[in-house]
Amino acid sequence: MKNNLKFIFMLLALVSLQSCDKKGKGPDGPETGPFNVEIKTPNSSLQEGTVGEFVYFSFVNNKTVEVKAADVASSSEWDIAFLGLEGRTNSGESGKGKGSVYKTNTNDFDGIESAEPFLKEPGLWEEDIRRELAPSVVLSTNPLLAQGGWYTKDAESAALKVSDRVFIIRIAKENRYVKLQLIEAKGKDGAVESVRFRYDFIKDKGGNSKLKIVPRENEKVVTGEGRLSEKISEQEAGTIKYLVVKNMAIRQVDFSFIKNKMKTLEEIDMADATFDLDYDDSVLKDNKTVKKFIAPRNLESVGRGWFGYCNLETIVFPGTSLKRIGDGAFCASQKLKNIKLPSSVESIENNAFWADMALEHIIIPAGVELIPEGMFLSCRNLKSVTFLGKIRSIGYDAFSGCSSLRSIRFLTSTPPAYEGFPFEGVPFVKDGKQYFRFYVPKGSAQAYLKSFNGFKKDELIVFFQEDEK
């Protein structure tokens, strides 16, 4: 009898161990990945004044979750949400979770095992912001989970193409990470009806030794000290589309070589290089070919007009050393649309973004206290600005000529002082309806109203809205 009982106990213990160790089911979550998911999305054509509801998804539970609209901002039960191919994470303007997104430069899904290498580039992680997705449709979404981030749209046919890049996403509740790759978007006439993707949890520590980085066609990687003209022949320079520079101190002579000899160059990555430049050097000013520039991680300042009057569409600051943005640093770069200032920025000088016609949304870091003269002058497509810190003053013409501006958000209760009237040409009212609004913290509207110039106080009150959170 004792032997029989002993055998039964051993058998039960073995079954118990097999249940815990079995690949495919964890004690507190769904089956282990990778997971392949298809999300049915509502009508997402985003016609004027109409919009569907987001579909919310939990990575931990590997399923869609029901979240009431009133509870979205406070719920931690969702990690990502879809409205067609517009995506949200539980972060920033969308929620109080820890979510954020990093876009890798690889499509090697299996090769990514850890988030740690990407966490070393905090300037490239994005939280959710409010964006105008269509006329009268203002929603909070993640810039990387949107057009230009994880999908593109053909201007003529309206056909959608999903990116094959792998995205790293931090979930809402904990410092846990998933890798995600879009597979397919189905729909017609520019509207998305379903989205397929795969994802899996990855470690927060360790490297990605199995990751395969395949060089792009017409890509040149240059390393070590010296000059670009010594490492690249003039004949080769005329064929390069992507340039990566590592472990080199870049001088103006190198940028002159780029502008004069590299006529097919579209993208420059200098994240692992350094700058040996003067404040008044021209850098990429007037260049018409380069579309994307990745600055050195250790860059501390941007000089006068360095990226002005050029055709840059995207500028990336991957590090957290940048403190100063110089006079007219990005002025009249009429295609510049994607720029995220790192949290380290403390000072921005006059006319920094003057006449940047493609710029639509921007967040000003908490360390910036003074908004200088002409900062966004004539940015005619600028739609929203968020100030994370306490703004002490806003200079002359800071927003003058911003004829598409819909909102400015202040996150502190103390209003700024104004030099003159910085909002000349901002359409407070359009077609007889309120068009523009200031968003201010709860309980602070009267203080902001009292400090404001340019309107009779009884006329202006409708333009201030207090945030609930």
C-alpha positions as a printed NumPy array, in Angstrom:
array([[  0.   ,   0.   ,   0.   ],
       [  2.818,   2.404,   0.946],
       [  4.587,   1.672,  -2.323],
       [  1.368,   2.36 ,  -4.245],
       [  0.871,   5.708,  -2.462],
       [  4.514,   6.617,  -3.071],
       [  4.085,   5.864,  -6.764],
       [  0.911,   7.986,  -6.951],
       [  2.622,  10.963,  -5.257],
       [  5.608,  10.689,  -7.619],
       [  3.268,  10.547, -10.606],
       [  1.332,  13.627,  -9.436],
       [  4.579,  15.534,  -8.885],
       [  5.785,  14.633, -12.373],
       [  2.49 ,  15.78 , -13.929],
       [  2.683,  19.027, -11.945],
       [  6.233,  19.739, -13.139],
       [  5.317,  19.001, -16.727],
       [  2.357,  21.408, -16.501],
       [  4.556,  24.275, -15.259],
       [  7.408,  23.7  , -17.692],
       [  5.348,  22.954, -20.74 ],
       [  6.079,  25.428, -23.52 ],
       [  2.826,  26.944, -24.614],
       [  1.218,  27.921, -21.317],
       [  2.511,  30.125, -18.505],
       [  1.035,  30.345, -15.003],
       [ -0.138,  33.969, -15.318],
       [ -0.606,  34.601, -19.003],
       [ -1.457,  33.233, -22.425],
       [  0.469,  30.707, -24.45 ],
       [  4.065,  31.695, -25.028],
       [  4.875,  33.356, -28.339],
       [  5.457,  34.258, -30.965],
       [  1.827,  35.237, -31.446],
       [  0.119,  35.917, -34.773],
       [ -2.843,  38.257, -34.391],
       [ -5.485,  39.706, -36.681],
       [ -7.423,  42.736, -35.444],
       [-10.714,  43.705, -37.058],
       [-10.774,  47.499, -37.103],
       [-13.692,  49.919, -37.491],
       [-14.119,  52.177, -40.482],
       [-10.999,  54.319, -40.411],
       [-11.33 ,  56.535, -43.45 ],
       [-11.254,  59.514, -41.039],
       [-13.621,  61.62 , -43.072],
       [-14.223,  65.11 , -41.772],
       [-16.059,  65.048, -38.465],
       [-16.424,  61.244, -38.322],
       [-14.193,  58.622, -36.784],
       [-14.572,  55.06 , -35.555],
       [-13.602,  53.645, -32.176],
       [-10.178,  52.285, -31.334],
       [ -9.816,  48.545, -30.758],
       [ -7.765,  47.861, -27.617],
       [ -5.397,  44.917, -27.209],
       [ -3.496,  43.375, -24.29 ],
       [ -0.117,  41.786, -25.031],
       [ -0.12 ,  40.013, -21.67 ],
       [ -3.467,  38.32 , -22.302],
       [ -3.073,  38.083, -26.098],
       [ -6.577,  39.352, -26.785],
       [ -8.662,  42.43 , -27.439],
       [-10.141,  44.045, -24.347],
       [-13.264,  46.125, -23.838],
       [-12.439,  49.592, -22.535],
       [-15.066,  52.299, -22.11 ],
       [-14.147,  55.609, -23.702],
       [-14.273,  57.317, -20.307],
       [-11.816,  54.778, -18.864],
       [ -9.198,  54.695, -21.629],
       [ -6.874,  57.257, -20.036],
       [ -6.893,  55.571, -16.612],
       [ -7.035,  51.882, -17.548],
       [ -3.89 ,  49.746, -17.43 ],
       [ -5.592,  46.728, -18.992],
       [ -4.614,  47.64 , -22.555],
       [ -1.199,  48.014, -24.208],
       [ -1.887,  48.978, -27.818],
       [ -4.919,  50.15 , -29.78 ],
       [ -5.831,  50.351, -33.461],
       [ -7.992,  52.689, -35.496],
       [ -7.228,  51.288, -38.897],
       [ -3.456,  51.712, -39.102],
       [ -3.336,  54.567, -36.606],
       [ -1.931,  53.132, -33.387],
       [ -1.974,  54.075, -29.722],
       [  0.11 ,  52.943, -26.789],
       [ -0.853,  53.304, -23.143],
       [  1.274,  56.414, -22.653],
       [  1.439,  60.184, -22.944],
       [ -1.809,  61.733, -24.172],
       [ -3.501,  58.325, -24.542],
       [ -3.058,  56.784, -21.109],
       [ -1.277,  56.707, -17.777],
       [  0.621,  53.501, -18.497],
       [  4.346,  53.048, -19.119],
       [  3.98 ,  52.392, -22.838],
       [  6.309,  53.735, -25.525],
       [  7.66 ,  52.673, -28.921],
       [ 11.057,  52.296, -30.598],
       [ 11.433,  51.677, -34.344],
       [ 14.409,  49.458, -35.165],
       [ 16.346,  49.497, -38.432],
       [ 15.911,  45.775, -39.031],
       [ 13.26 ,  43.344, -40.254],
       [ 14.944,  40.413, -38.481],
       [ 12.144,  39.543, -36.054],
       [ 13.784,  36.361, -34.756],
       [ 17.147,  38.054, -34.198],
       [ 15.843,  40.471, -31.56 ],
       [ 15.964,  38.884, -28.116],
       [ 16.504,  41.869, -25.805],
       [ 15.318,  45.468, -25.438],
       [ 18.477,  46.64 , -23.661],
       [ 20.427,  47.867, -26.731],
       [ 17.464,  50.04 , -27.745],
       [ 16.983,  51.421, -24.235],
       [ 20.39 ,  53.082, -24.597],
       [ 18.814,  55.5  , -27.107],
       [ 16.059,  57.179, -25.038],
       [ 15.704,  59.994, -27.553],
       [ 14.283,  57.559, -30.12 ],
       [ 11.447,  56.244, -27.944],
       [  8.056,  57.846, -28.577],
       [  5.025,  58.304, -26.35 ],
       [  1.588,  59.299, -27.603],
       [  0.721,  62.858, -28.632],
       [ -2.407,  64.59 , -29.868],
       [ -2.508,  64.901, -33.641],
       [ -4.963,  66.173, -36.221],
       [ -5.494,  63.118, -38.415],
       [ -8.055,  64.807, -40.658],
       [-10.027,  68.053, -40.614],
       [-11.923,  68.227, -37.295],
       [-10.464,  64.869, -36.186],
       [ -7.963,  65.367, -33.353],
       [ -6.847,  62.184, -31.591],
       [ -3.988,  60.966, -29.462],
       [ -1.788,  58.464, -31.298],
       [  1.823,  57.346, -31.316],
       [  3.954,  59.046, -34.013],
       [  5.731,  55.774, -34.817],
       [  2.471,  53.837, -35.128],
       [  1.154,  56.1  , -37.854],
       [  1.712,  57.148, -41.448],
       [  5.43 ,  57.567, -42.021],
       [  6.158,  55.326, -39.043],
       [  4.814,  51.852, -39.628],
       [  2.975,  52.454, -42.873],
       [  3.107,  54.64 , -45.965],
       [  0.332,  55.827, -48.262],
       [  0.699,  56.342, -51.994],
       [ -0.292,  59.901, -52.837],
       [ -1.98 ,  58.964, -56.125],
       [ -3.575,  55.559, -55.543],
       [ -4.086,  55.871, -51.747],
       [ -2.694,  52.33 , -51.471],
       [ -1.275,  51.49 , -48.043],
       [  2.023,  49.675, -47.482],
       [  3.028,  48.414, -44.04 ],
       [  6.628,  48.662, -42.861],
       [  8.611,  45.457, -42.417],
       [ 10.645,  47.   , -39.568],
       [ 10.463,  45.488, -36.089],
       [  9.063,  47.753, -33.374],
       [  9.899,  47.475, -29.678],
       [  6.95 ,  48.335, -27.425],
       [  6.939,  48.754, -23.655],
       [  3.696,  47.465, -22.147],
       [  1.439,  49.475, -19.866],
       [  1.864,  47.883, -16.438],
       [  5.5  ,  46.899, -16.066],
       [  8.93 ,  47.421, -17.562],
       [  8.316,  44.545, -19.947],
       [  8.824,  44.685, -23.682],
       [  7.516,  43.052, -26.822],
       [  8.834,  43.027, -30.366],
       [  6.143,  43.58 , -32.98 ],
       [  6.12 ,  43.363, -36.762],
       [  3.223,  44.221, -39.051],
       [  2.345,  41.563, -41.612],
       [ -0.608,  42.887, -43.569],
       [ -3.374,  45.479, -43.651],
       [ -6.582,  44.643, -45.504],
       [ -9.165,  47.079, -46.801],
       [-10.247,  49.108, -49.789],
       [-10.526,  52.713, -50.933],
       [ -7.976,  53.829, -48.353],
       [ -9.952,  52.392, -45.411],
       [ -8.445,  49.602, -43.297],
       [-10.701,  46.734, -42.234],
       [ -8.177,  44.479, -40.502],
       [ -4.538,  44.452, -39.391],
       [ -2.322,  41.381, -38.993],
       [  0.851,  41.407, -36.919],
       [  3.105,  39.14 , -34.907],
       [  4.675,  39.806, -31.536],
       [  6.605,  38.16 , -28.75 ],
       [  7.96 ,  39.154, -25.356],
       [ 11.693,  39.876, -25.131],
       [ 14.141,  40.286, -22.263],
       [ 14.978,  43.69 , -20.796],
       [ 18.646,  42.716, -20.318],
       [ 21.251,  41.296, -22.665],
       [ 22.304,  41.697, -26.263],
       [ 21.078,  40.669, -29.697],
       [ 23.985,  38.591, -30.938],
       [ 21.826,  36.735, -33.466],
       [ 20.518,  39.911, -35.078],
       [ 21.205,  40.18 , -38.805],
       [ 21.804,  43.68 , -40.149],
       [ 21.73 ,  43.548, -43.933],
       [ 23.425,  46.54 , -45.613],
       [ 21.12 ,  48.541, -47.817],
       [ 21.836,  48.931, -51.497],
       [ 24.154,  51.896, -52.111],
       [ 25.012,  52.168, -48.412],
       [ 28.501,  53.218, -47.302],
       [ 29.862,  52.746, -43.769],
       [ 32.904,  54.858, -42.877],
       [ 34.853,  54.383, -39.637],
       [ 37.923,  55.859, -37.981],
       [ 39.731,  59.184, -38.011],
       [ 40.437,  61.134, -41.175],
       [ 38.361,  63.027, -43.698],
       [ 35.479,  61.726, -45.779],
       [ 37.292,  62.815, -48.94 ],
       [ 40.155,  60.467, -47.98 ],
       [ 37.86 ,  57.482, -47.442],
       [ 35.444,  57.957, -50.339],
       [ 36.504,  58.564, -53.921],
       [ 34.649,  61.195, -55.929],
       [ 33.396,  58.495, -58.278],
       [ 31.975,  56.418, -55.412],
       [ 30.592,  59.523, -53.682],
       [ 28.228,  60.095, -56.583],
       [ 26.576,  56.682, -56.103],
       [ 26.004,  56.59 , -52.327],
       [ 22.422,  56.83 , -51.053],
       [ 22.948,  55.992, -47.365],
       [ 25.999,  57.131, -45.376],
       [ 26.914,  55.816, -41.91 ],
       [ 29.857,  57.456, -40.129],
       [ 31.377,  55.997, -36.952],
       [ 34.244,  57.009, -34.657],
       [ 35.108,  60.129, -36.635],
       [ 35.315,  63.803, -35.617],
       [ 33.241,  65.519, -38.312],
       [ 34.364,  68.964, -39.498],
       [ 32.881,  71.485, -41.914],
       [ 35.181,  70.208, -44.669],
       [ 33.367,  66.856, -44.419],
       [ 29.958,  68.472, -44.803],
       [ 31.286,  70.466, -47.752],
       [ 32.355,  67.183, -49.364],
       [ 28.867,  65.791, -48.748],
       [ 27.146,  68.799, -50.313],
       [ 29.485,  69.141, -53.287],
       [ 30.243,  65.519, -54.197],
       [ 27.479,  63.27 , -52.817],
       [ 24.619,  64.299, -55.072],
       [ 22.549,  61.115, -54.605],
       [ 22.808,  60.995, -50.803],
       [ 19.443,  60.753, -49.002],
       [ 20.256,  59.633, -45.461],
       [ 23.135,  60.302, -43.04 ],
       [ 23.677,  58.438, -39.763],
       [ 26.309,  60.066, -37.528],
       [ 25.017,  58.69 , -34.208],
       [ 28.411,  57.145, -33.418],
       [ 30.478,  60.098, -34.641],
       [ 31.277,  63.463, -33.017],
       [ 31.164,  67.056, -34.27 ],
       [ 34.194,  69.349, -34.408],
       [ 32.272,  72.383, -35.661],
       [ 31.892,  76.105, -35.013],
       [ 28.574,  77.782, -34.174],
       [ 28.533,  79.627, -37.518],
       [ 29.545,  76.706, -39.762],
       [ 27.054,  75.947, -42.526],
       [ 26.845,  72.139, -41.939],
       [ 23.878,  70.993, -44.132],
       [ 22.46 ,  74.442, -44.834],
       [ 21.118,  74.717, -48.413],
       [ 21.562,  70.993, -49.11 ],
       [ 18.759,  69.704, -51.34 ],
       [ 19.294,  65.92 , -51.421],
       [ 19.517,  64.642, -47.824],
       [ 16.104,  63.694, -46.405],
       [ 17.063,  62.188, -43.042],
       [ 19.847,  63.067, -40.621],
       [ 20.751,  61.244, -37.388],
       [ 22.887,  63.442, -35.152],
       [ 25.711,  62.302, -32.846],
       [ 24.586,  60.905, -29.495],
       [ 26.96 ,  63.233, -27.66 ],
       [ 25.885,  66.4  , -29.504],
       [ 25.484,  69.295, -27.044],
       [ 24.415,  72.17 , -29.301],
       [ 23.089,  72.965, -32.765],
       [ 24.626,  76.075, -34.312],
       [ 23.201,  78.964, -36.294],
       [ 21.329,  77.756, -39.377],
       [ 23.027,  74.345, -39.443],
       [ 19.953,  72.641, -40.906],
       [ 18.289,  75.654, -42.519],
       [ 17.076,  76.053, -46.104],
       [ 17.462,  72.346, -46.863],
       [ 15.156,  69.473, -47.847],
       [ 15.448,  67.454, -44.659],
       [ 12.239,  65.636, -43.728],
       [ 13.469,  63.981, -40.531],
       [ 16.087,  64.926, -37.94 ],
       [ 16.863,  62.514, -35.1  ],
       [ 18.698,  63.32 , -31.869],
       [ 19.358,  59.887, -30.324],
       [ 21.232,  61.061, -27.228],
       [ 20.386,  63.113, -24.147],
       [ 23.257,  65.615, -24.257],
       [ 21.692,  68.289, -26.477],
       [ 21.101,  71.508, -24.525],
       [ 21.114,  74.41 , -26.994],
       [ 19.293,  75.032, -30.29 ],
       [ 20.917,  77.945, -32.143],
       [ 19.488,  80.905, -34.033],
       [ 17.553,  79.739, -37.109],
       [ 18.854,  76.197, -36.617],
       [ 16.122,  74.603, -38.773],
       [ 14.679,  77.698, -40.469],
       [ 13.051,  77.515, -43.908],
       [ 13.527,  73.752, -44.177],
       [ 10.152,  73.473, -45.807],
       [  9.938,  69.672, -45.828],
       [ 10.938,  69.136, -42.182],
       [  8.089,  67.215, -40.576],
       [  9.609,  64.802, -38.083],
       [ 11.696,  66.149, -35.218],
       [ 11.73 ,  65.229, -31.54 ],
       [ 13.733,  67.421, -29.197],
       [ 15.403,  65.389, -26.427],
       [ 14.477,  66.041, -22.799],
       [ 17.915,  67.584, -22.205],
       [ 17.207,  70.727, -24.292],
       [ 17.249,  73.913, -22.185],
       [ 17.655,  76.798, -24.633],
       [ 16.138,  77.614, -28.028],
       [ 17.161,  80.772, -29.88 ],
       [ 15.306,  83.118, -32.245],
       [ 13.634,  81.853, -35.428],
       [ 14.663,  78.258, -34.761],
       [ 11.77 ,  76.798, -36.81 ],
       [ 10.847,  79.851, -38.872],
       [  8.971,  78.955, -42.104],
       [  9.157,  75.173, -41.632],
       [  6.067,  74.588, -43.741],
       [  5.717,  70.817, -43.224],
       [  6.023,  70.853, -39.427],
       [  2.685,  69.846, -37.864],
       [  3.245,  68.787, -34.256],
       [  6.006,  69.431, -31.746],
       [  6.647,  68.93 , -28.019],
       [  8.917,  71.398, -26.216],
       [ 10.956,  69.776, -23.403],
       [ 10.434,  70.696, -19.754],
       [ 13.814,  72.419, -19.442],
       [ 12.888,  75.16 , -21.922],
       [ 11.526,  78.264, -20.15 ],
       [ 11.812,  81.004, -22.779],
       [ 10.087,  80.821, -26.164],
       [ 12.087,  83.211, -28.35 ],
       [ 11.089,  85.702, -30.987],
       [  9.865,  84.159, -34.235],
       [ 10.313,  80.581, -33.021],
       [  7.486,  79.212, -35.212],
       [  6.931,  82.277, -37.393],
       [  5.14 ,  81.365, -40.651],
       [  4.925,  77.63 , -39.881],
       [  1.71 ,  77.503, -41.877],
       [  0.927,  73.819, -41.307],
       [  1.75 ,  73.718, -37.599],
       [ -1.283,  72.24 , -35.83 ],
       [ -0.313,  71.587, -32.215],
       [  2.364,  72.532, -29.695],
       [  2.814,  71.115, -26.191],
       [  4.974,  72.774, -23.537],
       [  6.079,  70.234, -20.934],
       [  7.652,  72.747, -18.545],
       [  7.023,  76.132, -16.987],
       [  7.179,  78.75 , -19.752],
       [  8.194,  82.146, -18.365],
       [  7.75 ,  84.182, -21.545],
       [  6.718,  83.925, -25.195],
       [  8.477,  86.299, -27.587],
       [  7.33 ,  88.526, -30.44 ],
       [  5.871,  86.707, -33.434],
       [  6.588,  83.31 , -31.858],
       [  3.443,  81.901, -33.525],
       [  2.612,  84.634, -36.014],
       [  1.467,  83.344, -39.38 ],
       [  0.661,  79.862, -38.017],
       [ -2.56 ,  79.748, -39.998],
       [ -3.345,  76.067, -39.284],
       [ -2.629,  76.112, -35.54 ],
       [ -5.392,  74.303, -33.616],
       [ -4.018,  74.013, -30.094],
       [ -1.305,  74.987, -27.632],
       [ -1.076,  72.936, -24.444],
       [  0.515,  74.156, -21.212],
       [  1.152,  71.574, -18.478],
       [  1.936,  73.961, -15.615],
       [ -0.49 ,  76.22 , -13.752],
       [  1.647,  79.378, -13.945],
       [  1.025,  81.301, -17.187],
       [  3.809,  82.919, -19.222],
       [  4.342,  86.591, -19.899],
       [  3.921,  87.732, -23.498],
       [  6.061,  90.102, -25.534],
       [  3.51 ,  91.972, -27.606],
       [  1.017,  89.652, -29.277],
       [  2.811,  86.449, -30.416],
       [ -0.262,  85.001, -32.181],
       [ -0.83 ,  87.4  , -35.08 ],
       [ -2.481,  85.453, -37.896],
       [ -3.519,  82.468, -35.763],
       [ -7.155,  81.67 , -36.706],
       [ -8.919,  81.744, -33.345],
       [-12.189,  81.575, -35.301],
       [-12.669,  80.15 , -38.79 ],
       [-15.887,  80.118, -40.821],
       [-17.776,  81.433, -37.822],
       [-16.676,  78.564, -35.571],
       [-14.027,  78.311, -32.888],
       [-10.882,  76.921, -34.483],
       [ -8.065,  77.391, -31.97 ],
       [ -7.856,  76.543, -28.252],
       [ -5.404,  76.78 , -25.363],
       [ -5.369,  73.724, -23.08 ],
       [ -4.306,  74.501, -19.511],
       [ -4.227,  72.561, -16.21 ],
       [ -7.412,  72.236, -14.199],
       [ -8.122,  75.331, -12.133],
       [ -5.712,  77.623, -14.008],
       [ -7.829,  79.107, -16.82 ],
       [ -8.455,  82.39 , -15.   ],
       [ -4.739,  82.865, -14.303],
       [ -3.901,  82.296, -17.974],
       [ -6.731,  84.579, -19.028],
       [ -5.49 ,  87.361, -16.759],
       [ -1.988,  87.248, -18.244],
       [ -3.095,  87.198, -21.866],
       [ -2.817,  90.092, -24.322],
       [ -4.697,  90.689, -27.539],
       [ -8.369,  90.164, -26.716],
       [-10.995,  91.583, -24.44 ],
       [-11.174,  89.229, -21.497],
       [-14.865,  88.377, -21.98 ],
       [-14.168,  87.42 , -25.606],
       [-11.18 ,  85.253, -24.791],
       [-12.517,  82.959, -22.086],
       [-13.933,  80.509, -24.636],
       [-10.451,  79.876, -26.028],
       [ -9.149,  78.364, -22.778],
       [-10.069,  74.803, -21.886],
       [ -8.979,  73.132, -18.672],
       [ -7.676,  69.588, -18.924],
       [ -9.408,  67.087, -16.693],
       [ -6.215,  65.263, -15.788]])
